[in-house]
Amino acid sequence: MQPFQLERYFARYEFNVKHLLCASDCESLSLAELLAQAPPALLRRWETLRLGYTESQGDPDLRAAIAAAYTTISGDDVLVAAPEELIFLLMHCLLRPGDEVIAIAPAYQSLHEVAEEIGATVRRWPVRAVDGQWRLDLDELAAMIGVHTRLLVVNFPHNPTGYLPTAAEFAAIVALADRYGVRVFCDEMYRGLEYDAAERLPSICDAYPSGIALSGLSKVHALPGLRIGWLALHDPALLAAMQALKDYTTICNSAPSELLALMALGMEEPIIARNLAIIAGNREAAAALCARHPALLSWLAPRAGSVAFPQWRGPLSVDELCERLVSEEGVLLAPASLFGADGGHFRFGLGRHGFEAGLDRIEAWLEQIPA
Ligand SMILES: Cc1ncc(COP(=O)(O)O)c(C=O)c1O
């Protein structure tokens, strides 16, 4: 497989850079914060928890709590594992060499890479900046999709742009897939972080019987270190195949992570409110920085999620910009090339504390570069 460029970039910088301004997760919660809010029954379980192997599909109570957030899903329709692992398991169980896949682009690399490594042909369906807004062109999808399409891969809310289709656009995507009997895999890792709650889309697994939803605790719940995510789908045979393949990856999940995940689902509302408040403050500060330097930066407003993908319009390439900012100012941004994109874009991560101190370093640097 090709190296996962974004993850290799983070491996190099994430734990030694002063201002990490491109992380996609929200400021992590601490163990103490979770335990302080947990109900007594779960705290008792925590204190007596045995550190053994767990059920490979995922703890039944956790699966039931996950299923409760969907309208058509039961605990039996859920497979729990690390989100990244689930992308790997799903693609390996679903795709064969020569299969045709349509996938949103730019993208978190594994959404393309795993399919390509299997030998599938991945056709990119681009999210584009049109009149200062991110857009997907449904006519382009209509021209690409057909009975030969094995899988449509989307990611709403989208990383790295923060794009979110309207409910009508989402319904049109589902209708197109349905017309040709195409499965839809929707990466919903950022679902729940809509800035206007009324814009939240239904999960693909509730909207479409052949829809497969990926979600997890890494972004929306600020708990990436638990390594807990899930797939929700109406396909017991596919779920069983993925569970069997999981015997070759992790076998089962960590018992402490599963119990902490159960606690987190019980306090989802305040966690999301806290994360949205951090994102709102950082979003405003990032937009204001762009507005103060219109010749150099162009803001493209995200509608949901914890990332934004503005455009650099200055004299250097965006890769050079990022290299110079990290070496001269200790500020890490993620250039478009890490998402298989170009156009001078870079990713801001909006979910962390300390964001504005990093923006100040960027602004000081911008003010001293030659016009
Ligand atoms: C769109 C998307 N999908 C999946 C993942 C993988 O999540 P995790 O790192 O928790 O495995 C990420 C992580 O950044 C992501 O942004």
PDB file of N, CA, C and O in Angstrom, residues 21-64:
ATOM      1  N   LEU A  21      -2.224  23.185  14.333  1.00  0.00           N
ATOM      2  CA  LEU A  21      -3.425  23.891  13.857  1.00  0.00           C
ATOM      3  C   LEU A  21      -4.189  23.122  12.786  1.00  0.00           C
ATOM      4  O   LEU A  21      -5.049  23.694  12.108  1.00  0.00           O
ATOM      5  N   CYS A  22      -3.901  21.839  12.626  1.00  0.00           N
ATOM      6  CA  CYS A  22      -4.581  21.096  11.554  1.00  0.00           C
ATOM      7  C   CYS A  22      -5.163  19.769  12.032  1.00  0.00           C
ATOM      8  O   CYS A  22      -5.576  18.957  11.214  1.00  0.00           O
ATOM      9  N   ALA A  23      -5.218  19.545  13.360  1.00  0.00           N
ATOM     10  CA  ALA A  23      -5.783  18.278  13.850  1.00  0.00           C
ATOM     11  C   ALA A  23      -7.281  18.243  13.569  1.00  0.00           C
ATOM     12  O   ALA A  23      -7.961  19.266  13.672  1.00  0.00           O
ATOM     13  N   SER A  24      -7.798  17.086  13.228  1.00  0.00           N
ATOM     14  CA  SER A  24      -9.223  16.998  12.881  1.00  0.00           C
ATOM     15  C   SER A  24     -10.099  16.647  14.074  1.00  0.00           C
ATOM     16  O   SER A  24     -11.320  16.718  13.988  1.00  0.00           O
ATOM     17  N   ASP A  25      -9.477  16.265  15.174  1.00  0.00           N
ATOM     18  CA  ASP A  25     -10.298  15.900  16.343  1.00  0.00           C
ATOM     19  C   ASP A  25     -10.536  17.140  17.202  1.00  0.00           C
ATOM     20  O   ASP A  25      -9.947  18.191  16.982  1.00  0.00           O
ATOM     21  N   CYS A  26     -11.401  16.985  18.198  1.00  0.00           N
ATOM     22  CA  CYS A  26     -11.624  18.081  19.138  1.00  0.00           C
ATOM     23  C   CYS A  26     -10.760  17.834  20.378  1.00  0.00           C
ATOM     24  O   CYS A  26     -10.325  16.710  20.625  1.00  0.00           O
ATOM     25  N   GLU A  27     -10.555  18.893  21.131  1.00  0.00           N
ATOM     26  CA  GLU A  27      -9.714  18.826  22.334  1.00  0.00           C
ATOM     27  C   GLU A  27     -10.116  17.600  23.177  1.00  0.00           C
ATOM     28  O   GLU A  27     -11.256  17.498  23.635  1.00  0.00           O
ATOM     29  N   SER A  28      -9.166  16.690  23.361  1.00  0.00           N
ATOM     30  CA  SER A  28      -9.527  15.400  23.989  1.00  0.00           C
ATOM     31  C   SER A  28     -10.035  15.589  25.409  1.00  0.00           C
ATOM     32  O   SER A  28      -9.491  16.375  26.184  1.00  0.00           O
ATOM     33  N   LEU A  29     -11.024  14.794  25.747  1.00  0.00           N
ATOM     34  CA  LEU A  29     -11.479  14.752  27.131  1.00  0.00           C
ATOM     35  C   LEU A  29     -10.503  13.916  27.946  1.00  0.00           C
ATOM     36  O   LEU A  29      -9.824  13.031  27.413  1.00  0.00           O
ATOM     37  N   SER A  30     -10.456  14.171  29.233  1.00  0.00           N
ATOM     38  CA  SER A  30      -9.593  13.355  30.098  1.00  0.00           C
ATOM     39  C   SER A  30     -10.410  12.209  30.692  1.00  0.00           C
ATOM     40  O   SER A  30     -11.655  12.270  30.743  1.00  0.00           O
ATOM     41  N   LEU A  31      -9.685  11.218  31.189  1.00  0.00           N
ATOM     42  CA  LEU A  31     -10.338  10.099  31.876  1.00  0.00           C
ATOM     43  C   LEU A  31     -11.134  10.634  33.071  1.00  0.00           C
ATOM     44  O   LEU A  31     -12.281  10.236  33.300  1.00  0.00           O
ATOM     45  N   ALA A  32     -10.524  11.570  33.793  1.00  0.00           N
ATOM     46  CA  ALA A  32     -11.190  12.120  34.986  1.00  0.00           C
ATOM     47  C   ALA A  32     -12.499  12.805  34.604  1.00  0.00           C
ATOM     48  O   ALA A  32     -13.509  12.667  35.308  1.00  0.00           O
ATOM     49  N   GLU A  33     -12.502  13.540  33.494  1.00  0.00           N
ATOM     50  CA  GLU A  33     -13.742  14.234  33.069  1.00  0.00           C
ATOM     51  C   GLU A  33     -14.850  13.227  32.764  1.00  0.00           C
ATOM     52  O   GLU A  33     -16.008  13.434  33.116  1.00  0.00           O
ATOM     53  N   LEU A  34     -14.487  12.143  32.104  1.00  0.00           N
ATOM     54  CA  LEU A  34     -15.500  11.123  31.774  1.00  0.00           C
ATOM     55  C   LEU A  34     -16.034  10.468  33.043  1.00  0.00           C
ATOM     56  O   LEU A  34     -17.245  10.334  33.228  1.00  0.00           O
ATOM     57  N   LEU A  35     -15.114  10.049  33.902  1.00  0.00           N
ATOM     58  CA  LEU A  35     -15.533   9.316  35.104  1.00  0.00           C
ATOM     59  C   LEU A  35     -16.364  10.214  36.030  1.00  0.00           C
ATOM     60  O   LEU A  35     -17.297   9.748  36.687  1.00  0.00           O
ATOM     61  N   ALA A  36     -16.046  11.511  36.048  1.00  0.00           N
ATOM     62  CA  ALA A  36     -16.760  12.427  36.939  1.00  0.00           C
ATOM     63  C   ALA A  36     -18.247  12.518  36.580  1.00  0.00           C
ATOM     64  O   ALA A  36     -19.081  12.798  37.441  1.00  0.00           O
ATOM     65  N   GLN A  37     -18.577  12.307  35.323  1.00  0.00           N
ATOM     66  CA  GLN A  37     -19.970  12.441  34.873  1.00  0.00           C
ATOM     67  C   GLN A  37     -20.680  11.096  34.719  1.00  0.00           C
ATOM     68  O   GLN A  37     -21.849  11.051  34.342  1.00  0.00           O
ATOM     69  N   ALA A  38     -19.969  10.006  34.953  1.00  0.00           N
ATOM     70  CA  ALA A  38     -20.550   8.682  34.662  1.00  0.00           C
ATOM     71  C   ALA A  38     -21.580   8.286  35.719  1.00  0.00           C
ATOM     72  O   ALA A  38     -21.421   8.612  36.898  1.00  0.00           O
ATOM     73  N   PRO A  39     -22.648   7.588  35.317  1.00  0.00           N
ATOM     74  CA  PRO A  39     -23.649   7.144  36.295  1.00  0.00           C
ATOM     75  C   PRO A  39     -23.060   6.056  37.213  1.00  0.00           C
ATOM     76  O   PRO A  39     -22.154   5.319  36.810  1.00  0.00           O
ATOM     77  N   PRO A  40     -23.596   5.957  38.455  1.00  0.00           N
ATOM     78  CA  PRO A  40     -23.034   5.013  39.439  1.00  0.00           C
ATOM     79  C   PRO A  40     -22.940   3.580  38.916  1.00  0.00           C
ATOM     80  O   PRO A  40     -21.939   2.888  39.180  1.00  0.00           O
ATOM     81  N   ALA A  41     -23.917   3.131  38.145  1.00  0.00           N
ATOM     82  CA  ALA A  41     -23.892   1.723  37.692  1.00  0.00           C
ATOM     83  C   ALA A  41     -22.667   1.478  36.793  1.00  0.00           C
ATOM     84  O   ALA A  41     -22.004   0.434  36.897  1.00  0.00           O
ATOM     85  N   LEU A  42     -22.346   2.436  35.944  1.00  0.00           N
ATOM     86  CA  LEU A  42     -21.187   2.253  35.062  1.00  0.00           C
ATOM     87  C   LEU A  42     -19.885   2.412  35.847  1.00  0.00           C
ATOM     88  O   LEU A  42     -18.887   1.753  35.542  1.00  0.00           O
ATOM     89  N   LEU A  43     -19.906   3.269  36.871  1.00  0.00           N
ATOM     90  CA  LEU A  43     -18.695   3.407  37.693  1.00  0.00           C
ATOM     91  C   LEU A  43     -18.395   2.102  38.428  1.00  0.00           C
ATOM     92  O   LEU A  43     -17.234   1.707  38.559  1.00  0.00           O
ATOM     93  N   ARG A  44     -19.458   1.438  38.884  1.00  0.00           N
ATOM     94  CA  ARG A  44     -19.243   0.139  39.553  1.00  0.00           C
ATOM     95  C   ARG A  44     -18.654  -0.863  38.569  1.00  0.00           C
ATOM     96  O   ARG A  44     -17.746  -1.611  38.889  1.00  0.00           O
ATOM     97  N   ARG A  45     -19.158  -0.834  37.331  1.00  0.00           N
ATOM     98  CA  ARG A  45     -18.598  -1.739  36.312  1.00  0.00           C
ATOM     99  C   ARG A  45     -17.128  -1.424  36.066  1.00  0.00           C
ATOM    100  O   ARG A  45     -16.301  -2.304  35.851  1.00  0.00           O
ATOM    101  N   TRP A  46     -16.830  -0.126  36.074  1.00  0.00           N
ATOM    102  CA  TRP A  46     -15.454   0.328  35.816  1.00  0.00           C
ATOM    103  C   TRP A  46     -14.510  -0.213  36.896  1.00  0.00           C
ATOM    104  O   TRP A  46     -13.420  -0.693  36.617  1.00  0.00           O
ATOM    105  N   GLU A  47     -14.973  -0.128  38.146  1.00  0.00           N
ATOM    106  CA  GLU A  47     -14.091  -0.532  39.249  1.00  0.00           C
ATOM    107  C   GLU A  47     -13.836  -2.027  39.269  1.00  0.00           C
ATOM    108  O   GLU A  47     -12.799  -2.480  39.741  1.00  0.00           O
ATOM    109  N   THR A  48     -14.779  -2.798  38.766  1.00  0.00           N
ATOM    110  CA  THR A  48     -14.614  -4.256  38.828  1.00  0.00           C
ATOM    111  C   THR A  48     -14.306  -4.849  37.448  1.00  0.00           C
ATOM    112  O   THR A  48     -14.335  -6.066  37.265  1.00  0.00           O
ATOM    113  N   LEU A  49     -14.004  -3.983  36.510  1.00  0.00           N
ATOM    114  CA  LEU A  49     -13.794  -4.436  35.125  1.00  0.00           C
ATOM    115  C   LEU A  49     -12.615  -5.402  35.039  1.00  0.00           C
ATOM    116  O   LEU A  49     -11.538  -5.140  35.568  1.00  0.00           O
ATOM    117  N   ARG A  50     -12.828  -6.508  34.371  1.00  0.00           N
ATOM    118  CA  ARG A  50     -11.734  -7.461  34.153  1.00  0.00           C
ATOM    119  C   ARG A  50     -11.138  -7.173  32.778  1.00  0.00           C
ATOM    120  O   ARG A  50     -11.843  -6.909  31.816  1.00  0.00           O
ATOM    121  N   LEU A  51      -9.811  -7.242  32.713  1.00  0.00           N
ATOM    122  CA  LEU A  51      -9.115  -6.842  31.493  1.00  0.00           C
ATOM    123  C   LEU A  51      -8.880  -8.037  30.583  1.00  0.00           C
ATOM    124  O   LEU A  51      -7.748  -8.351  30.194  1.00  0.00           O
ATOM    125  N   GLY A  52      -9.971  -8.699  30.277  1.00  0.00           N
ATOM    126  CA  GLY A  52      -9.874  -9.870  29.401  1.00  0.00           C
ATOM    127  C   GLY A  52     -10.215  -9.524  27.964  1.00  0.00           C
ATOM    128  O   GLY A  52     -10.426  -8.359  27.617  1.00  0.00           O
ATOM    129  N   TYR A  53     -10.260 -10.568  27.135  1.00  0.00           N
ATOM    130  CA  TYR A  53     -10.778 -10.388  25.781  1.00  0.00           C
ATOM    131  C   TYR A  53     -12.262 -10.001  25.884  1.00  0.00           C
ATOM    132  O   TYR A  53     -12.927 -10.294  26.888  1.00  0.00           O
ATOM    133  N   THR A  54     -12.759  -9.390  24.819  1.00  0.00           N
ATOM    134  CA  THR A  54     -14.172  -8.981  24.808  1.00  0.00           C
ATOM    135  C   THR A  54     -14.864  -9.624  23.599  1.00  0.00           C
ATOM    136  O   THR A  54     -14.207 -10.236  22.757  1.00  0.00           O
ATOM    137  N   GLU A  55     -16.187  -9.431  23.510  1.00  0.00           N
ATOM    138  CA  GLU A  55     -16.941 -10.007  22.379  1.00  0.00           C
ATOM    139  C   GLU A  55     -16.499  -9.334  21.077  1.00  0.00           C
ATOM    140  O   GLU A  55     -16.464  -8.102  21.007  1.00  0.00           O
ATOM    141  N   SER A  56     -16.211 -10.133  20.072  1.00  0.00           N
ATOM    142  CA  SER A  56     -15.544  -9.534  18.901  1.00  0.00           C
ATOM    143  C   SER A  56     -16.443  -8.563  18.134  1.00  0.00           C
ATOM    144  O   SER A  56     -15.957  -7.610  17.524  1.00  0.00           O
ATOM    145  N   GLN A  57     -17.744  -8.739  18.166  1.00  0.00           N
ATOM    146  CA  GLN A  57     -18.627  -7.780  17.475  1.00  0.00           C
ATOM    147  C   GLN A  57     -18.716  -6.454  18.238  1.00  0.00           C
ATOM    148  O   GLN A  57     -19.096  -5.426  17.669  1.00  0.00           O
ATOM    149  N   GLY A  58     -18.363  -6.488  19.508  1.00  0.00           N
ATOM    150  CA  GLY A  58     -18.491  -5.308  20.360  1.00  0.00           C
ATOM    151  C   GLY A  58     -19.391  -5.632  21.532  1.00  0.00           C
ATOM    152  O   GLY A  58     -20.306  -6.455  21.404  1.00  0.00           O
ATOM    153  N   ASP A  59     -19.153  -4.994  22.662  1.00  0.00           N
ATOM    154  CA  ASP A  59     -19.944  -5.229  23.864  1.00  0.00           C
ATOM    155  C   ASP A  59     -21.438  -5.030  23.560  1.00  0.00           C
ATOM    156  O   ASP A  59     -21.813  -4.023  22.947  1.00  0.00           O
ATOM    157  N   PRO A  60     -22.311  -5.974  23.959  1.00  0.00           N
ATOM    158  CA  PRO A  60     -23.746  -5.859  23.624  1.00  0.00           C
ATOM    159  C   PRO A  60     -24.385  -4.573  24.145  1.00  0.00           C
ATOM    160  O   PRO A  60     -25.207  -3.959  23.462  1.00  0.00           O
ATOM    161  N   ASP A  61     -24.028  -4.127  25.351  1.00  0.00           N
ATOM    162  CA  ASP A  61     -24.614  -2.885  25.878  1.00  0.00           C
ATOM    163  C   ASP A  61     -24.157  -1.692  25.044  1.00  0.00           C
ATOM    164  O   ASP A  61     -24.935  -0.768  24.785  1.00  0.00           O
ATOM    165  N   LEU A  62     -22.898  -1.723  24.645  1.00  0.00           N
ATOM    166  CA  LEU A  62     -22.398  -0.621  23.818  1.00  0.00           C
ATOM    167  C   LEU A  62     -23.103  -0.627  22.465  1.00  0.00           C
ATOM    168  O   LEU A  62     -23.537   0.422  21.970  1.00  0.00           O
ATOM    169  N   ARG A  63     -23.269  -1.807  21.878  1.00  0.00           N
ATOM    170  CA  ARG A  63     -23.947  -1.882  20.575  1.00  0.00           C
ATOM    171  C   ARG A  63     -25.397  -1.407  20.683  1.00  0.00           C
ATOM    172  O   ARG A  63     -25.920  -0.740  19.800  1.00  0.00           O
ATOM    173  N   ALA A  64     -26.042  -1.748  21.801  1.00  0.00           N
ATOM    174  CA  ALA A  64     -27.433  -1.290  21.983  1.00  0.00           C
ATOM    175  C   ALA A  64     -27.472   0.235  22.106  1.00  0.00           C
ATOM    176  O   ALA A  64     -28.354   0.896  21.528  1.00  0.00           O
TER     177      ALA A  64
END
